[in-house]
Coordinates of C-alpha atoms in Angstrom, one line a residue:
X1 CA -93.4 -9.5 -160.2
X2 CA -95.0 -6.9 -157.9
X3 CA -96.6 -7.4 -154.5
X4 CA -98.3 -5.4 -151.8
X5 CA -95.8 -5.9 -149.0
X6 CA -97.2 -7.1 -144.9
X7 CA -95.6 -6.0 -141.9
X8 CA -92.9 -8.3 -142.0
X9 CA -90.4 -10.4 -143.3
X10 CA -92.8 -13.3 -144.8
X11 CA -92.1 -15.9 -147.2
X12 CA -94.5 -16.6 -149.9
X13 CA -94.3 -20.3 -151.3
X14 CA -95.0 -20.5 -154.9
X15 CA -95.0 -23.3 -157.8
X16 CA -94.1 -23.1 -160.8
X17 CA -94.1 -25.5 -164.3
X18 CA -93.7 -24.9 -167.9
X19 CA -95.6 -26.7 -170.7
X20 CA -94.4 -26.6 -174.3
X21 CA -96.2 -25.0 -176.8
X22 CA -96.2 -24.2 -180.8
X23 CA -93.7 -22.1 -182.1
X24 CA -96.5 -18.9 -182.6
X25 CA -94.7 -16.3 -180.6
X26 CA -91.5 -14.7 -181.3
X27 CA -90.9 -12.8 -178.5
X28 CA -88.2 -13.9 -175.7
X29 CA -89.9 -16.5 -173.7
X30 CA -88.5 -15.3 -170.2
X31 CA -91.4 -15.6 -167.7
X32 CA -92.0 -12.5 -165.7
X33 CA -93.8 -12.7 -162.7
X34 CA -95.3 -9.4 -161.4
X35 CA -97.8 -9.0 -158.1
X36 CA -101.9 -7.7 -159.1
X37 CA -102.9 -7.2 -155.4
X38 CA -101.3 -4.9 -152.7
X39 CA -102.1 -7.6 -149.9
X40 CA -99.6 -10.1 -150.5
X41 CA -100.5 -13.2 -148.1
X42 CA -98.5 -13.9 -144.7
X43 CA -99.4 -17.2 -144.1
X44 CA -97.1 -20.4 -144.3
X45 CA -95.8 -21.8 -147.6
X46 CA -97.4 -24.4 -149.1
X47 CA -96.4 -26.9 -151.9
X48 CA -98.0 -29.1 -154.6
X49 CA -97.8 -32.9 -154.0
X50 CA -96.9 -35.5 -156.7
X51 CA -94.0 -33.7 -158.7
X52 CA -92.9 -35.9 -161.4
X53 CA -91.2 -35.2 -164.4
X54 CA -93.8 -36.0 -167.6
X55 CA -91.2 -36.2 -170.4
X56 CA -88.2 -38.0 -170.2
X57 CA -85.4 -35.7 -171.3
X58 CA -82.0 -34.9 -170.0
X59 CA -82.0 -33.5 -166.4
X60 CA -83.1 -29.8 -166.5
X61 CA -83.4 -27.5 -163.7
X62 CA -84.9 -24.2 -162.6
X63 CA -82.6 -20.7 -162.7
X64 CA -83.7 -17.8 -161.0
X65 CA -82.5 -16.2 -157.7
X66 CA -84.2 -15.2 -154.3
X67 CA -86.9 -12.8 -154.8
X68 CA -87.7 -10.6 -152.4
X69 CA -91.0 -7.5 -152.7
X70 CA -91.6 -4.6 -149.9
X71 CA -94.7 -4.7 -147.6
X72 CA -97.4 -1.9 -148.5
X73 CA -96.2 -1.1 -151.6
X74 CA -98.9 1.3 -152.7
X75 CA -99.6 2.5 -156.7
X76 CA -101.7 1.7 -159.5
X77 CA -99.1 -0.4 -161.9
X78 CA -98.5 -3.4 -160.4
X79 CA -95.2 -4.4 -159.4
X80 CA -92.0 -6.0 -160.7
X81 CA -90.6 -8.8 -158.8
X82 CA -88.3 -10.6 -160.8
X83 CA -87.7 -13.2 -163.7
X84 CA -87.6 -17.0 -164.1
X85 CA -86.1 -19.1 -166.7
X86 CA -85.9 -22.7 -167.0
X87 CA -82.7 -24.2 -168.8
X88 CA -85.4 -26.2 -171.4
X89 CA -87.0 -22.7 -172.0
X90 CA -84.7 -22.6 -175.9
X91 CA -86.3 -19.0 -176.0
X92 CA -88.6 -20.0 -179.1
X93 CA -91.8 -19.0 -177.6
X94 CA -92.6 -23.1 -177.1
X95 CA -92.7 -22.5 -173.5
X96 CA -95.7 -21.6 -171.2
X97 CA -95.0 -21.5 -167.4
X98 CA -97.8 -21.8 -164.9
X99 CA -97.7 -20.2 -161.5
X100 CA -99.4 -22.0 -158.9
X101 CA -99.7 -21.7 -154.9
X102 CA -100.4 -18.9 -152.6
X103 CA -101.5 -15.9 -154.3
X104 CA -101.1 -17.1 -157.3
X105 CA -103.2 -15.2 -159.8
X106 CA -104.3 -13.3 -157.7
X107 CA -101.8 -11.6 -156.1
X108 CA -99.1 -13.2 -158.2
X109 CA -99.2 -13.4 -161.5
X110 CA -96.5 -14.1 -164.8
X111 CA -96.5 -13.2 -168.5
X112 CA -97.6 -16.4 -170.4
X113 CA -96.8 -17.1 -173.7
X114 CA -100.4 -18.0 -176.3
X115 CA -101.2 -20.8 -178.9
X116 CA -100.7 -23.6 -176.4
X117 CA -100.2 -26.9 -178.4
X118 CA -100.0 -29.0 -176.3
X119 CA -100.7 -28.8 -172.4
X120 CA -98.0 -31.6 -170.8
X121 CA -95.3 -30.6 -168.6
X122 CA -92.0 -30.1 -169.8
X123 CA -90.5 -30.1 -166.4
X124 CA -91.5 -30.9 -162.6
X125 CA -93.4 -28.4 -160.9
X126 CA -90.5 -26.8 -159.0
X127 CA -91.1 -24.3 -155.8
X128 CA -89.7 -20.8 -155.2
X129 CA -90.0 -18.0 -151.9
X130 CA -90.7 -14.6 -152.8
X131 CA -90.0 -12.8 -149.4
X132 CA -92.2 -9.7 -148.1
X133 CA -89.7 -7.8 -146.4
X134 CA -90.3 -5.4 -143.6
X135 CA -90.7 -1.2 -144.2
X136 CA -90.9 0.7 -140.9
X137 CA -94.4 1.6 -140.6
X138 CA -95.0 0.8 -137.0
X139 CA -94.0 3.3 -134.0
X140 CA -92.9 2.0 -130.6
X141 CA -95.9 2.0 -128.1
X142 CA -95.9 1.9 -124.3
X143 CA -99.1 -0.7 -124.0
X144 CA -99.4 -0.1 -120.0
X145 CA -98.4 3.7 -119.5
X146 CA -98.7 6.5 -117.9
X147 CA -96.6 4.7 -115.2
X148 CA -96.6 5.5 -111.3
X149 CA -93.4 5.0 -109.0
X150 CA -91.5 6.3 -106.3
X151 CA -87.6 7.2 -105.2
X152 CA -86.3 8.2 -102.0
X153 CA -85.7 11.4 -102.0
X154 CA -81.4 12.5 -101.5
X155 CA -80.8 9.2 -103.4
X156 CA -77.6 9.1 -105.4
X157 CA -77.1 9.9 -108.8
X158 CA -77.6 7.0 -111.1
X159 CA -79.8 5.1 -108.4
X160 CA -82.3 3.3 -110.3
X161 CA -86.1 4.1 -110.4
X162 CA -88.1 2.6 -113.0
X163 CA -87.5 0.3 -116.6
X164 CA -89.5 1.7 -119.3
X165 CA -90.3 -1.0 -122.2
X166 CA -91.6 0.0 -125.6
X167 CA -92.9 -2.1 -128.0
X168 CA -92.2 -2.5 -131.8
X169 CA -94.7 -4.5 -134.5
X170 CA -92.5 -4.4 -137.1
X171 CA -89.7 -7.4 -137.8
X172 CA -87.0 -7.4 -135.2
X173 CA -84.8 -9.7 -137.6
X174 CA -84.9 -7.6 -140.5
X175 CA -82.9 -3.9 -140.7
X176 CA -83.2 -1.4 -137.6
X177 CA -87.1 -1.0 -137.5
X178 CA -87.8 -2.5 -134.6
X179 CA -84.7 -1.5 -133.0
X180 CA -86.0 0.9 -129.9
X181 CA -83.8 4.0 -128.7
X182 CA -85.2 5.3 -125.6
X183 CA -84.6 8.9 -124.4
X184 CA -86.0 12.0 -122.1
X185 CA -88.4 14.7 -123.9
X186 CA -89.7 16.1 -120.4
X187 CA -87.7 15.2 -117.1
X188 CA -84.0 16.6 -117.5
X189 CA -81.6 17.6 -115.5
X190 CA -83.4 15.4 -113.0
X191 CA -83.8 12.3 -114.4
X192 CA -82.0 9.8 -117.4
X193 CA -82.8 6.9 -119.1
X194 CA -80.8 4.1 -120.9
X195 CA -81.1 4.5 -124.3
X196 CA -81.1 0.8 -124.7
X197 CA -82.7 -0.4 -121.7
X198 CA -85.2 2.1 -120.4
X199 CA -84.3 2.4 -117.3
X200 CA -84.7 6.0 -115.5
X201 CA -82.2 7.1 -113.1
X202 CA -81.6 10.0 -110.6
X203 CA -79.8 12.3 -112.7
X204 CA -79.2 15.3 -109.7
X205 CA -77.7 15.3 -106.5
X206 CA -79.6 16.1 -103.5
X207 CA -83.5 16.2 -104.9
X208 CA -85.5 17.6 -101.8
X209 CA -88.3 16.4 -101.2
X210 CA -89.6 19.4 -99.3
X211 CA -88.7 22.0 -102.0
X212 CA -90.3 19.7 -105.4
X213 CA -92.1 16.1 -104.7
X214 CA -93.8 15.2 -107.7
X215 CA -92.3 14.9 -111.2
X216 CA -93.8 13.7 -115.2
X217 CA -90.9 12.3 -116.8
X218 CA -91.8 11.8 -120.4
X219 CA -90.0 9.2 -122.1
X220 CA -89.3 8.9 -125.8
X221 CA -89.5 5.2 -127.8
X222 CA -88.1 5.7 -131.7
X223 CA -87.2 3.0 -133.5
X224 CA -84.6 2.9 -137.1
X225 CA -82.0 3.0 -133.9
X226 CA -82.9 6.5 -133.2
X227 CA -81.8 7.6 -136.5
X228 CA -83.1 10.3 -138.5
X229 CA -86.5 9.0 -140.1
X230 CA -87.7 7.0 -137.6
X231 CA -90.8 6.2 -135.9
X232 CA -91.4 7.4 -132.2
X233 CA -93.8 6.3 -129.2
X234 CA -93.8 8.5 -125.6
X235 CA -95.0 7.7 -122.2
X236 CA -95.9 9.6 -119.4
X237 CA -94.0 8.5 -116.1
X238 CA -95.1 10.2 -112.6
X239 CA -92.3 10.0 -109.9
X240 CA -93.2 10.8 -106.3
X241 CA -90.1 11.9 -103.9
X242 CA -90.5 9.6 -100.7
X243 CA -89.6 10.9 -97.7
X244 CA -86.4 10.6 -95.8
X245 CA -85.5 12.0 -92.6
X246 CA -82.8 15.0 -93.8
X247 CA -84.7 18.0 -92.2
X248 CA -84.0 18.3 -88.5
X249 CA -86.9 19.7 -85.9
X250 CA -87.2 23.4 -86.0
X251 CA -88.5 26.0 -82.6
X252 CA -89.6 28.8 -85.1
X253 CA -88.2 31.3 -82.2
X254 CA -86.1 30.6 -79.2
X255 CA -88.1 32.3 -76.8
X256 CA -91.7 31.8 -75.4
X257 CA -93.9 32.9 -72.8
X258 CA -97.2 31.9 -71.4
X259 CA -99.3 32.8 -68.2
X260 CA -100.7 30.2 -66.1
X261 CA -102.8 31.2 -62.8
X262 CA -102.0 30.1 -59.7
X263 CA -105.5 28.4 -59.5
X264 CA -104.3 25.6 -62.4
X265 CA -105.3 22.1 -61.4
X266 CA -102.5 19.7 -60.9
X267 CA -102.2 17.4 -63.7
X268 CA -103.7 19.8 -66.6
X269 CA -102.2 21.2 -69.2
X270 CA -101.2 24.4 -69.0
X271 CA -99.5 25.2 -72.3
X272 CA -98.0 24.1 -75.4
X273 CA -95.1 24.8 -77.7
X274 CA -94.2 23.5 -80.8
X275 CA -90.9 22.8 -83.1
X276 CA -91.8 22.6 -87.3
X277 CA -90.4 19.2 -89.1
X278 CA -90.4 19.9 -92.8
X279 CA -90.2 15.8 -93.0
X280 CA -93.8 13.9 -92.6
X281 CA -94.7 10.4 -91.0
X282 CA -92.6 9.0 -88.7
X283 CA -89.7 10.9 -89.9
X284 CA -91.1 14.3 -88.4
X285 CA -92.0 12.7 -84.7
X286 CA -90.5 14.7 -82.0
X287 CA -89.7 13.6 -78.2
X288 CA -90.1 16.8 -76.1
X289 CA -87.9 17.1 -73.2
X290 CA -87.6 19.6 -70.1
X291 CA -83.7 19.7 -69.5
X292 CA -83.7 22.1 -66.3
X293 CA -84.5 20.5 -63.0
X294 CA -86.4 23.4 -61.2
X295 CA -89.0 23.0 -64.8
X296 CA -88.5 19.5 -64.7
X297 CA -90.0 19.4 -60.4
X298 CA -93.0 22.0 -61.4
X299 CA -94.0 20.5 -65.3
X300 CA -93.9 17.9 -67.4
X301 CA -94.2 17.5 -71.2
X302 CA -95.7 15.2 -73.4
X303 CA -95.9 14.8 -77.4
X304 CA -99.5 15.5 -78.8
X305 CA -99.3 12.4 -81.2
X306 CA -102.1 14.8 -83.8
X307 CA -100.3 18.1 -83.3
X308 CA -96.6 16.9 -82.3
X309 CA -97.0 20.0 -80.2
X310 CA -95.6 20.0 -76.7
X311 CA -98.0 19.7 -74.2
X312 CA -97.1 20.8 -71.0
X313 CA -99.1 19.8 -67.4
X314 CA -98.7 20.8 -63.9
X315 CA -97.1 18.5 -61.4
X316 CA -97.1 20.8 -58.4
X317 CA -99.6 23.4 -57.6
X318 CA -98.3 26.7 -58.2
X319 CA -98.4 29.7 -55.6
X320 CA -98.0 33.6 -56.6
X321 CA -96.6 34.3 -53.0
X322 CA -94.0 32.3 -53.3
X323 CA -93.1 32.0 -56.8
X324 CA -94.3 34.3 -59.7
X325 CA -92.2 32.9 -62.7
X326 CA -90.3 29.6 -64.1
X327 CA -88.2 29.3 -66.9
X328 CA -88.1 25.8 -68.6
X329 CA -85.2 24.9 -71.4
X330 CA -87.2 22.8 -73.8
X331 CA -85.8 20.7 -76.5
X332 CA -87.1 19.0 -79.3
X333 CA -85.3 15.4 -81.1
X334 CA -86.4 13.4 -83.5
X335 CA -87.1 9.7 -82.5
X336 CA -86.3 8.1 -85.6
X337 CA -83.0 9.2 -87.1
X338 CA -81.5 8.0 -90.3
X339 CA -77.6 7.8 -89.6
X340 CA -77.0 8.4 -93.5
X341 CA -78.0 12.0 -92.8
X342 CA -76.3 12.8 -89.4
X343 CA -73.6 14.9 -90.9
X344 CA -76.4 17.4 -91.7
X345 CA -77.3 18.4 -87.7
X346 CA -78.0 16.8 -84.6
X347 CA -81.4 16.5 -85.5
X348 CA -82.6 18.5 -82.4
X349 CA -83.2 21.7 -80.9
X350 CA -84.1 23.6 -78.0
X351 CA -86.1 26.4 -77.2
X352 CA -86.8 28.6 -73.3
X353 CA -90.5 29.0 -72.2
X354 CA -91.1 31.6 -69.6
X355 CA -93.7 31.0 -67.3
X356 CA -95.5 33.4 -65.4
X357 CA -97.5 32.5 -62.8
X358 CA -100.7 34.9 -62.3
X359 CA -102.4 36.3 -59.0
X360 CA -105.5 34.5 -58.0
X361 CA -108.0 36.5 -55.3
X362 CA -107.9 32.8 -53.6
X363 CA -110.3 32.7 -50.2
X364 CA -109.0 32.9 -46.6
X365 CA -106.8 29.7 -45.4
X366 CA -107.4 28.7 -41.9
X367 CA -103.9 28.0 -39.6
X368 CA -105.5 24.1 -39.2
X369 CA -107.4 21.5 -41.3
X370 CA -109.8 21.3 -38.2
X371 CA -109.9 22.2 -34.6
X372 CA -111.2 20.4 -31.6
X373 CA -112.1 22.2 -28.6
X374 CA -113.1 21.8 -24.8
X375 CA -115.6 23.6 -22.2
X376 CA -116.9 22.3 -18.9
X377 CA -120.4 21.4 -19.0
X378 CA -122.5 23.9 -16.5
X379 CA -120.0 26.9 -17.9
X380 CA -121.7 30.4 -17.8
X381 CA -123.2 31.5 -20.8
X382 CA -120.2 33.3 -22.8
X383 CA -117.4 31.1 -22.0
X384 CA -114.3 31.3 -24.3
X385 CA -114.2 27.7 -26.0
X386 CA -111.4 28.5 -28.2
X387 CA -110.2 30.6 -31.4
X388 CA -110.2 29.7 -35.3
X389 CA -107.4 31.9 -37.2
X390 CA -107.4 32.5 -40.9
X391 CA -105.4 34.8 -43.5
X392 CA -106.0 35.9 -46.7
X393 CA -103.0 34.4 -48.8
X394 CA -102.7 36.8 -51.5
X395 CA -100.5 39.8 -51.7
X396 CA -102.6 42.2 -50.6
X397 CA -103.7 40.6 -47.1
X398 CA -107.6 41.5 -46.8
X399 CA -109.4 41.2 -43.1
X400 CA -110.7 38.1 -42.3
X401 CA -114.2 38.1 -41.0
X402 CA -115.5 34.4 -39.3
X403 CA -119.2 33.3 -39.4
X404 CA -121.0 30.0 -37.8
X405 CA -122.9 28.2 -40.2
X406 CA -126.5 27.7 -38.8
X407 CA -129.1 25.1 -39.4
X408 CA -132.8 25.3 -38.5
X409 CA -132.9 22.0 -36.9
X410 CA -130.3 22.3 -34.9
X411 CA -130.2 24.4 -31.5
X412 CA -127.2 27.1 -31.2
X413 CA -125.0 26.3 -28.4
X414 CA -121.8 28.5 -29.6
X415 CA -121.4 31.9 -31.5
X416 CA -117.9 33.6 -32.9
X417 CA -116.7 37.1 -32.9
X418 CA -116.7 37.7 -36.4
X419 CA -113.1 39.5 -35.7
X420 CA -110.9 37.4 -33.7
X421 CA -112.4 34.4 -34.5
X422 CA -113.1 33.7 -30.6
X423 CA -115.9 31.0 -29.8
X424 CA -118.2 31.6 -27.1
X425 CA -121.0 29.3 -25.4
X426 CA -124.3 31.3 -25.6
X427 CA -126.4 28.5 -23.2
X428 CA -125.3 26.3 -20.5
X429 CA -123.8 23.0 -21.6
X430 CA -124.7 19.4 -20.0
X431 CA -122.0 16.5 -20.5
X432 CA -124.6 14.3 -19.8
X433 CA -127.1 15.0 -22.4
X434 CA -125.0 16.3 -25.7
X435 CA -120.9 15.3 -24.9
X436 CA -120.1 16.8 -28.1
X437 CA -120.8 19.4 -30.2
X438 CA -119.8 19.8 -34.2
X439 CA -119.5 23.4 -35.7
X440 CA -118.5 24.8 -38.9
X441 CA -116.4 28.1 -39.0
X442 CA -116.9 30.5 -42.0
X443 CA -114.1 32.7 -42.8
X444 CA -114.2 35.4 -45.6
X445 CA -112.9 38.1 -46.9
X446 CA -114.0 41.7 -45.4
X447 CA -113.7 43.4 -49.1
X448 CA -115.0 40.1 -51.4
X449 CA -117.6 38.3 -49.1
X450 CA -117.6 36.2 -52.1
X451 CA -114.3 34.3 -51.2
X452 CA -115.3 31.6 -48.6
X453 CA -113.5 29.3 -46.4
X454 CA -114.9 26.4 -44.3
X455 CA -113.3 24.6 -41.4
X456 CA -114.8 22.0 -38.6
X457 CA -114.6 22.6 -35.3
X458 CA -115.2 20.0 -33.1
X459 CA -116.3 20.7 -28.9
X460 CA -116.2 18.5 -26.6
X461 CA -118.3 19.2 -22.9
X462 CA -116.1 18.0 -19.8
X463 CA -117.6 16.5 -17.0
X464 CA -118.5 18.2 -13.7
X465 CA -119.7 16.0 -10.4
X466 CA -123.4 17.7 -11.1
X467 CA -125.2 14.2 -10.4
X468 CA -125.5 12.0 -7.5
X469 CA -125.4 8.1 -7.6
X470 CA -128.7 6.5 -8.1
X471 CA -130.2 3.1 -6.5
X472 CA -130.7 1.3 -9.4
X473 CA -133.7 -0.6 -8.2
X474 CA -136.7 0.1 -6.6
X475 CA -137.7 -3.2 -6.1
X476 CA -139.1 -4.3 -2.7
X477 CA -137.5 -7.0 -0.9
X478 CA -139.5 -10.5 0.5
X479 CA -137.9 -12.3 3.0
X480 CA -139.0 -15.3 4.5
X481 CA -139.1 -15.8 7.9
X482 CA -137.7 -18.8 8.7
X483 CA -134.4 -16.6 7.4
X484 CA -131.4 -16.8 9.3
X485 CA -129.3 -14.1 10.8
X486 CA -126.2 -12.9 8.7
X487 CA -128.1 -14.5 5.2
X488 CA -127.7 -12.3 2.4
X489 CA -131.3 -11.3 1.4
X490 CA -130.7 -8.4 -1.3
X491 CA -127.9 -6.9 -2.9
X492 CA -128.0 -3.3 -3.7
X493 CA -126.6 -1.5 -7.0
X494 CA -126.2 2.4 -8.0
X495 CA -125.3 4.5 -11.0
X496 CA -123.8 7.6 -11.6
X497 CA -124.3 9.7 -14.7
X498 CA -121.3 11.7 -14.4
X499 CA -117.8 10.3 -15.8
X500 CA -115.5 7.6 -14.7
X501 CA -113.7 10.2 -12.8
X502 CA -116.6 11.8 -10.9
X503 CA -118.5 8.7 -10.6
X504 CA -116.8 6.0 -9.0
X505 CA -116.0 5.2 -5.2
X506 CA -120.0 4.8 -4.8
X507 CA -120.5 3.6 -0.6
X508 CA -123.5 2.5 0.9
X509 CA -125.0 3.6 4.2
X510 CA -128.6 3.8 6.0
X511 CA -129.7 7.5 5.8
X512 CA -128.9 9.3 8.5
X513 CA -131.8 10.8 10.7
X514 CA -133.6 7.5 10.5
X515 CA -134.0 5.0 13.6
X516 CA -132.1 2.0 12.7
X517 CA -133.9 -1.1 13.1
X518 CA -131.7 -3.9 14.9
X519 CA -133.2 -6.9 12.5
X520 CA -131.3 -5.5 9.1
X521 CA -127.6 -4.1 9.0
X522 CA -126.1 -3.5 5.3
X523 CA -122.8 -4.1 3.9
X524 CA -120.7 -1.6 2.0
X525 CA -118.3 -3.9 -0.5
X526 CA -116.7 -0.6 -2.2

């Protein structure tokens, strides 16, 4: 018997009976059973119901061993499976067997004898397995592949990082086909995998990251136990370095220098610096620090959070006169360290920035914030008031010129010399009518009129006793004359539009020169 073998190991249920027959043949009645068709069927065995024995002779029985055909057996003869021979079969050509069930006569078929006399039974239909067993004509596959994973990078050799599986179609149960061996084709030294589990491991010491991050591992499947012969399936696994934090922060040089006027605001930033981290995310954030005090009282530094440069701001304004140049020790330290790498470096590092601070052609500085001033009202016309003072506060120490700022809608009272800064009164002052006066002072420099300064100067007039008291009412006075003597019939007030000091202690007479009339006299209270 010959079959076209499946994939697998499948058994094919057959049935088989014998019928006697004249005596017309004289060849050996042996049955042969060979396969027609290279698709032998895979589905489950099937048997005849009702087997009874037709003719009641002694007990016979059925010889023949397990048969057994190869899947895809491909030719034009058809092929040889095996013999069957029944222990009634006397080998007189009497016998006709009959092959019935799955495939039979179709894919199965057996040599039958001819000249059938009669068609009963001789024996039970009996049922025999032919077994399709498995060839190797399936490779391993990877059904979800190309794979994407990750490992920390400086992770120790062996340390797991992904489990390849392969899959076989061909019968696990039967021979080596589907037995998988898995190995590297692309990937070595710096990867390994288990030849029986697929699972990739670090193979090298000490992978950096920052020198190689990506890698395509290509991993071999063959079946037949990876012998010679076999079948074999790849995949394509990408493995991305993840970052640890092994690199240290980095000044590129150790010594820096940047200018900053004197005219920098308080508060601004006035320069940067920055240290290199070959590490990313959180594992290259640096904390900036100013380690000397003198830096430390002038600047501060902050982390740009985009940049991780060092920003550095003014705290105190600077001044060329008095200091042209700082010098700040700087470091640079990571804020998240990993103790697993702390035998590598301290993870920080420190760098000098120079400072220098630049002249600034800065306007005149007056001595005060603001001056106040005092004249006497009624002062001739060019009285000294007072002086303003101012000084040019740059190196080279320009002449100072001074200027009153005028308005239109105000009258001028005071004028400066532009040299000494002295304030003069250029009309007479009265207390009475303005008490005080407010100026502002212009100062600027003789070569750069550009460079302005403004102070206020305030002037206050002092009284003089320039006014006499004044009756406060002119009112004339009705009496009646049934009035008594000594009644009071008016009582007199006066004002005085000089000061407290100069007008006070008011007393009250009749005016001398006129004739005093006996009915009145008037009473000073003080």
């Amino acid at each position: 018997m010959k079959v076209n073998p499946s994939s697998c190991l499948c058994p094919v249920l057959l049935c088989l009976c014998f019928l006697e027959r004249g005596y017309e043949a004289s060849h050996h009645s042996q049955a042969k059973i060979i396969s027609r068709s290279h698709n032998a069927t895979h589905n489950h065995n099937q048997t005849k119901d009702g087997e009874t024995e037709v003719h009641h002779r002694p007990k016979r029985g059925w010889i023949w061993n397990q048969f057994f055909v190869l899947e895809e057996h491909i030719g034009p003869e058809a092929q040889y499976v095996g013999k069957l021979h029944s222990n009634s079969d006397k080998g007189d050509g009497s016998v006709r067997y009959i092959l019935s069930g799955e495939g039979a006569g179709s894919i199965f078929i057996i040599n039958e004898a001819i000249n059938i006399n009669t068609n009963k039974p001789l024996e039970p239909e009996s049922e025999f397995i032919i077994k399709v067993q498995d060839i190797n004509d399936n490779a391993p596959k990877f059904p979800d592949g190309p794979f994407v994973t990750t490992v920390p990078e400086m992770a120790e050799v062996g340390t797991s990082v992904f489990q390849v599986t392969a899959t076989d179609a061909d019968d696990p149960t039967y021979g080596n086909s589907a037995r998988v061996v898995y190995s590297v084709l692309h990937g070595q030294p710096y990867f390994s995998v288990d030849p029986k589990t697929g699972i990739i491991r670090t193979a090298l010491t000490d992978m950096d990251r920052e020198a190689r991050e990506h890698y395509s591992v290509v991993i071999q499947a063959k079946d037949m136990a990876g012998q010679v012969g076999g079948l074999s399936g790849s995949t394509t696994v990408n493995i991305t370095l993840t970052d640890v934090n092994d690199n240290p922060p980095k000044f590129p040089q150790k010594n820096y220098q940047v200018f900053v006027p004197e005219s920098a605001q308080v508060g601004k930033p006035v320069g940067k610096i920055k240290a290199n981290d070959e590490d990313i995310g959180i594992n290259a954030e640096i904390k900036y620090s100013i380690l000397n005090p003198e830096g430390a009282g002038m600047f501060s530094i902050s982390t740009d959070k985009d940049t991780r440069e060092g920003v550095i701001t003014l705290r105190k304004p600077l001044n060329y006169e008095k200091k042209k140049q700082y010098s700040l020790h700087i470091s640079a330290e990571n804020t998240h360290l990993d103790p697993r790498f702390s035998y590598l470096s301290s993870f920080k590092d420190d760098a000098t920035l120079k400072i220098t601070v630049g002249d600034v052609n800065e306007p005149p500085i007056f001595s005060m914030d603001y001056y106040i001033m005092e004249v006497y009202e009624n002062a001739r016309v060019g009285t000294e008031v007072g002086a303003v003072t101012a000084r040019d506060p740059d190196s080279k120490n320009s002449p100072v010129r001074y200027f009153i700022e005028r308005r239109e809608d105000k009258e001028v009272y005071f004028d400066i010399e532009s040299i000494s800064g002295v304030i003069r009164t250029t009309q007479l002052l009265d207390r009475e009518d303005t008490p005080w006066h407010n100026i502002t002072v212009m100062a600027t420099e003789e070569d750069n009129p550009s460079l302005q300064s403004h102070v206020p100067v305030t002037v206050q007039v002092l009284d003089v006793n320039d006014n006499p008291p004044m009756i406060n009412t002119e009112d004339d006075i009705i009496i009646c004359e049934s009035t008594r003597a000594g009644q009071v019939i008016q009582t007199i007030t006066a004002v005085d539009k000089d000061d407290f000091a100069n007008g006070k202690g008011f007393s009250f007479s009749f005016p001398g020169g006129v004739p005093a009339n006996p009915n009145f006299t008037i009473k000073d209270n003080e």
